[in-house]
PDB file of C-alpha atoms in Angstrom:
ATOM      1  CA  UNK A 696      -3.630 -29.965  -0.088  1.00  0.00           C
ATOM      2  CA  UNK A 697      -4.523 -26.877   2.201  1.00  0.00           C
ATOM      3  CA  UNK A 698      -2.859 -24.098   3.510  1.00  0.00           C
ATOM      4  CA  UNK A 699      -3.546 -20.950   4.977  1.00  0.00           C
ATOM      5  CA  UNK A 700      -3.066 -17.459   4.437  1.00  0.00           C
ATOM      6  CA  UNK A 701      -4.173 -15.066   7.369  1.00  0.00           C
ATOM      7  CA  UNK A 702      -7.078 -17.525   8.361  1.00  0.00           C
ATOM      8  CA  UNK A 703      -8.418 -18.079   4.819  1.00  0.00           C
ATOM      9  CA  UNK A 704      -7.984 -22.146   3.383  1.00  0.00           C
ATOM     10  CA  UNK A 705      -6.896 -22.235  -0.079  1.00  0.00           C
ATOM     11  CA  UNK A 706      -4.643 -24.360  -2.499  1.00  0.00           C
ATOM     12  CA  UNK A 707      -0.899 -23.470  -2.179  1.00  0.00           C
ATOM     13  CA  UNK A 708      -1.611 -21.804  -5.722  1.00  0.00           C
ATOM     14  CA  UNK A 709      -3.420 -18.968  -3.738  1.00  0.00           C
ATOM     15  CA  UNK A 710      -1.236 -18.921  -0.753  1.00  0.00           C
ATOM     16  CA  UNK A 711       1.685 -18.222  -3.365  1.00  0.00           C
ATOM     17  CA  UNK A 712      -0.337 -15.929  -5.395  1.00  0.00           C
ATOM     18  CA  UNK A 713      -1.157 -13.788  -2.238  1.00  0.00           C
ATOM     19  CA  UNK A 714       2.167 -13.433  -1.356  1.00  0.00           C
ATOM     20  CA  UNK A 715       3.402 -12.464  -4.783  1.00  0.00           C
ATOM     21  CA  UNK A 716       0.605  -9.698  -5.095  1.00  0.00           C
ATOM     22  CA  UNK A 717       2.038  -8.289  -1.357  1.00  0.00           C
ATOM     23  CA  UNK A 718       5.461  -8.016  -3.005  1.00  0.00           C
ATOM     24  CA  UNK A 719       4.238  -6.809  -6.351  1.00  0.00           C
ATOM     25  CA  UNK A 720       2.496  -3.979  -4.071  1.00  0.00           C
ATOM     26  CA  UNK A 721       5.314  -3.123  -1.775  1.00  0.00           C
ATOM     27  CA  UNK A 722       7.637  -2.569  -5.071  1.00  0.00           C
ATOM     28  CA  UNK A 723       5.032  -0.443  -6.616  1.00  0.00           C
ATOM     29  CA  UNK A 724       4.363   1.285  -3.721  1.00  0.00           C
ATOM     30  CA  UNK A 725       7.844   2.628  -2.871  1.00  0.00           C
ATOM     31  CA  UNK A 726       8.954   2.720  -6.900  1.00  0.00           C
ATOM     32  CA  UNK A 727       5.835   4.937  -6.603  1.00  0.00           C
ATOM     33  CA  UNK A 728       6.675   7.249  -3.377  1.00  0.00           C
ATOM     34  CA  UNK A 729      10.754   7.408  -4.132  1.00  0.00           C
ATOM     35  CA  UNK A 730      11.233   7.480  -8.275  1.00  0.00           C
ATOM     36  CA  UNK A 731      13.494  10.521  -8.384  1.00  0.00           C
ATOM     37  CA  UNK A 732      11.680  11.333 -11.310  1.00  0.00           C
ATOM     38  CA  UNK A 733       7.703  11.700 -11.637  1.00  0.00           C
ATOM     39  CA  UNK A 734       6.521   8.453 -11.658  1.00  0.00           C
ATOM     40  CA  UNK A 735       4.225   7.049 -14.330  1.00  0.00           C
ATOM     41  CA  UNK A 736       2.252   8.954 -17.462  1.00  0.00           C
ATOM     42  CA  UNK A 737       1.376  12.405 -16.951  1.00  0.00           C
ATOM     43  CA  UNK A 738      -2.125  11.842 -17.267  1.00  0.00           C
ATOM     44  CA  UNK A 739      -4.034  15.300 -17.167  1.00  0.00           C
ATOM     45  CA  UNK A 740      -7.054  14.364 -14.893  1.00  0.00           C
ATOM     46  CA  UNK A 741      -6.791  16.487 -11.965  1.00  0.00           C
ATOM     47  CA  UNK A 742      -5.869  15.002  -8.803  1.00  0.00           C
ATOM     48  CA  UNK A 743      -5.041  11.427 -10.279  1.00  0.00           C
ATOM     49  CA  UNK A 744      -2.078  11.127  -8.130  1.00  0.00           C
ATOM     50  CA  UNK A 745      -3.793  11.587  -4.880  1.00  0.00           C
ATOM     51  CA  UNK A 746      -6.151   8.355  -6.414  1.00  0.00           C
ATOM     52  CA  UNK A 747      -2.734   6.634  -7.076  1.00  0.00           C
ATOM     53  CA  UNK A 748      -1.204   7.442  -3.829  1.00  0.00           C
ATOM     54  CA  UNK A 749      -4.585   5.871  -1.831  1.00  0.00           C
ATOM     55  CA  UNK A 750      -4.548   2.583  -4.165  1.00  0.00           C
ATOM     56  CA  UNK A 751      -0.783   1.807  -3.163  1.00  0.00           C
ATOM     57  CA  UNK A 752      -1.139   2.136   0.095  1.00  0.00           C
ATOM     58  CA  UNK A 753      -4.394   0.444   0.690  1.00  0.00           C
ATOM     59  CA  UNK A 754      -2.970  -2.336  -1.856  1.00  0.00           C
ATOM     60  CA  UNK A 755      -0.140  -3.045   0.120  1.00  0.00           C
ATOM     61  CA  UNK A 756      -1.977  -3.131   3.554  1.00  0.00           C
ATOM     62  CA  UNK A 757      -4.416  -5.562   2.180  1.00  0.00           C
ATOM     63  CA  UNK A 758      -2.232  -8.050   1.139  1.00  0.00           C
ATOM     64  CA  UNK A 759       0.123  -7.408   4.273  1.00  0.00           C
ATOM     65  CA  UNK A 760      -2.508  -8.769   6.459  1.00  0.00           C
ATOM     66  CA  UNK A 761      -3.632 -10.923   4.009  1.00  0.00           C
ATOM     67  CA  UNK A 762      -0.787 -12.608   3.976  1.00  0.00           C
ATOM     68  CA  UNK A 763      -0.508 -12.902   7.955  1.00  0.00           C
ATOM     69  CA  UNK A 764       1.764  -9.857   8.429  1.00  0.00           C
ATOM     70  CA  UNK A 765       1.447  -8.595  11.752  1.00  0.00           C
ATOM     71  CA  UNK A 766      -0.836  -5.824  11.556  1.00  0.00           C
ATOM     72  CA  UNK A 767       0.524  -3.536  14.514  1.00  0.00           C
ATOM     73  CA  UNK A 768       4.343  -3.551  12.450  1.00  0.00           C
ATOM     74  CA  UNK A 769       2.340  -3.254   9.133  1.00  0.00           C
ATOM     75  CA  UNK A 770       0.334  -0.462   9.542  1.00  0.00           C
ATOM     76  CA  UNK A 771       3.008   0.964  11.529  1.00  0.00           C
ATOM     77  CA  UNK A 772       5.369   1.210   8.754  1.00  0.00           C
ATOM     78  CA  UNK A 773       3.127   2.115   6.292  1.00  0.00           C
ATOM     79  CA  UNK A 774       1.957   5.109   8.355  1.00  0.00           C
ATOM     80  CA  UNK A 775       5.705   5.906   9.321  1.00  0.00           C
ATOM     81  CA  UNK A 776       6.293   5.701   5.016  1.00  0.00           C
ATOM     82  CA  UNK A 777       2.863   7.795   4.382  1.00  0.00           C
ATOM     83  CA  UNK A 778       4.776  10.597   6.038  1.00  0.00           C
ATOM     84  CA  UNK A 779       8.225  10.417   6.063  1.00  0.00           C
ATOM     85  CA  UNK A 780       8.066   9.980   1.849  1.00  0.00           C
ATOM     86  CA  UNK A 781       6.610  13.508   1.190  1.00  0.00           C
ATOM     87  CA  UNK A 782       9.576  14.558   3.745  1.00  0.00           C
ATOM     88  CA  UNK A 783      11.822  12.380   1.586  1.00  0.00           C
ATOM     89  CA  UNK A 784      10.293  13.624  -2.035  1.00  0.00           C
ATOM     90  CA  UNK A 785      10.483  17.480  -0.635  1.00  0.00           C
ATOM     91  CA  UNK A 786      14.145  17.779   0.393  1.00  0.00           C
ATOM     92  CA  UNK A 787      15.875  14.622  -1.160  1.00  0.00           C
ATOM     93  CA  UNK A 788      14.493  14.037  -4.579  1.00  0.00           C
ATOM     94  CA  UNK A 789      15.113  16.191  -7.606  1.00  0.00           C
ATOM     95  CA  UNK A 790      11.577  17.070  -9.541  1.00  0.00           C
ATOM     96  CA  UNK A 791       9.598  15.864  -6.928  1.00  0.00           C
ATOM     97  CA  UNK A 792       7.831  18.008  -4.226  1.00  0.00           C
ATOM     98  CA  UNK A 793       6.048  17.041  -0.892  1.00  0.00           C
ATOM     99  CA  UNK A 794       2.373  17.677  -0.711  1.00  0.00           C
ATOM    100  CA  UNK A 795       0.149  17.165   3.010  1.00  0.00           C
ATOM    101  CA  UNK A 796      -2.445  16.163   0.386  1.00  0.00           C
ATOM    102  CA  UNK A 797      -0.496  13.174  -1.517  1.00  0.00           C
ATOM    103  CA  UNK A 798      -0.020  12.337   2.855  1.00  0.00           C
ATOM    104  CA  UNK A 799      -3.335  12.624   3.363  1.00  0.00           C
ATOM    105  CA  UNK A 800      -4.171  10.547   0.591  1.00  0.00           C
ATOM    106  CA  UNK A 801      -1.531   7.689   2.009  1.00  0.00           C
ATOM    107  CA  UNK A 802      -3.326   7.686   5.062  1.00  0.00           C
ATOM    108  CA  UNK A 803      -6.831   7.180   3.808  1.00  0.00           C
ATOM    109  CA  UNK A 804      -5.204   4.234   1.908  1.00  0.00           C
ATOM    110  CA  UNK A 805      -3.547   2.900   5.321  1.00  0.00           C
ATOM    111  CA  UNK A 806      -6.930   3.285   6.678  1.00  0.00           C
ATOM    112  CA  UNK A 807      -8.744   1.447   3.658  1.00  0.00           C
ATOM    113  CA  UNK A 808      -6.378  -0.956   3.331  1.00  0.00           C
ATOM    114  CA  UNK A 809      -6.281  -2.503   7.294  1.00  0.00           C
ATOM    115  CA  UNK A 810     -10.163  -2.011   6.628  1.00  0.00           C
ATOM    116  CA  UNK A 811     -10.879  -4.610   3.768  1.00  0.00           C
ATOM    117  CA  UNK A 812      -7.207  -6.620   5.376  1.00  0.00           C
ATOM    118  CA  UNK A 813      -9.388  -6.777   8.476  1.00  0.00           C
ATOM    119  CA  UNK A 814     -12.258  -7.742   7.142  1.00  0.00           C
ATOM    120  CA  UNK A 815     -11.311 -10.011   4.681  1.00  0.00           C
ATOM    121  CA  UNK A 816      -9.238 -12.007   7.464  1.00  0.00           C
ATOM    122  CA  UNK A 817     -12.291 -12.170   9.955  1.00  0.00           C
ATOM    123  CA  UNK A 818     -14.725 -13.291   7.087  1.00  0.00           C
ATOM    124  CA  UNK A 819     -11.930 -16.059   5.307  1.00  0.00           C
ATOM    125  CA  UNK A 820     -12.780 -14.145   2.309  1.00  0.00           C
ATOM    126  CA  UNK A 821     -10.632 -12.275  -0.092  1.00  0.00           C
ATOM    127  CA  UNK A 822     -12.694  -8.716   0.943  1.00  0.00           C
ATOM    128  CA  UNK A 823     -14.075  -7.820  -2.413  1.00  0.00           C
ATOM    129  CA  UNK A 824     -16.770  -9.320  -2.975  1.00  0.00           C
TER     130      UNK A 824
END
């Protein structure tokens, strides 16, 4: 048995396993951005959370459009949430401060994200290979 996820065949196995890695990446992605607290180790590399910030955002538009969510709402929102969360971190959440950069950093993501989504839909592949 067959199904499909965003023009790609595969068992139902994949199909599920798709859509459990899109909601795996949406919760990391906002406990990420919205954590009152610093999020995750305080690793001492510099400018490790801008590399953070660009995988959760390009994780979760990947596997939005790779599991058939409409791209124009997708990347809408996640642009919208690129934003608006160094807004929200800068005036609404204790110990944590809005930076352009960790924004900038979002959007690249966005932007790498809908690339290898894109891709990865057109070819029927999963993008990284």
């Amino acid at each position: 048995m067959t199904s499909t996820v965003a023009g790609a065949t595969g068992t139902s196995f994949s199909v599920w396993a798709w859509r459990v890695a899109f909601v795996a990446a949406c919760a990391l992605q906002l406990y990420g951005v919205y954590a009152p607290g610093e999020p995750g180790p305080g690793i001492p590399i510099p400018g490790i959370d801008k590399v953070a910030h660009f995988a959760l955002f390009a994780a979760v538009g990947f596997t939005g459009l790779k599991v058939g969510v409409p791209a124009r709402w997708l990347l809408a929102v996640l642009v919208v949430n690129a934003v608006g969360s160094e807004f929200i971190q800068h005036y609404l959440l204790p110990h944590r401060d809005g930076d352009l950069y960790d924004a900038l950093a979002d959007l690249l993501g966005v932007a790498a994200g809908a690339w290898g989504g894109f891709r990865a839909v057109r070819t029927g592949t999963t993008g990284l290979t």
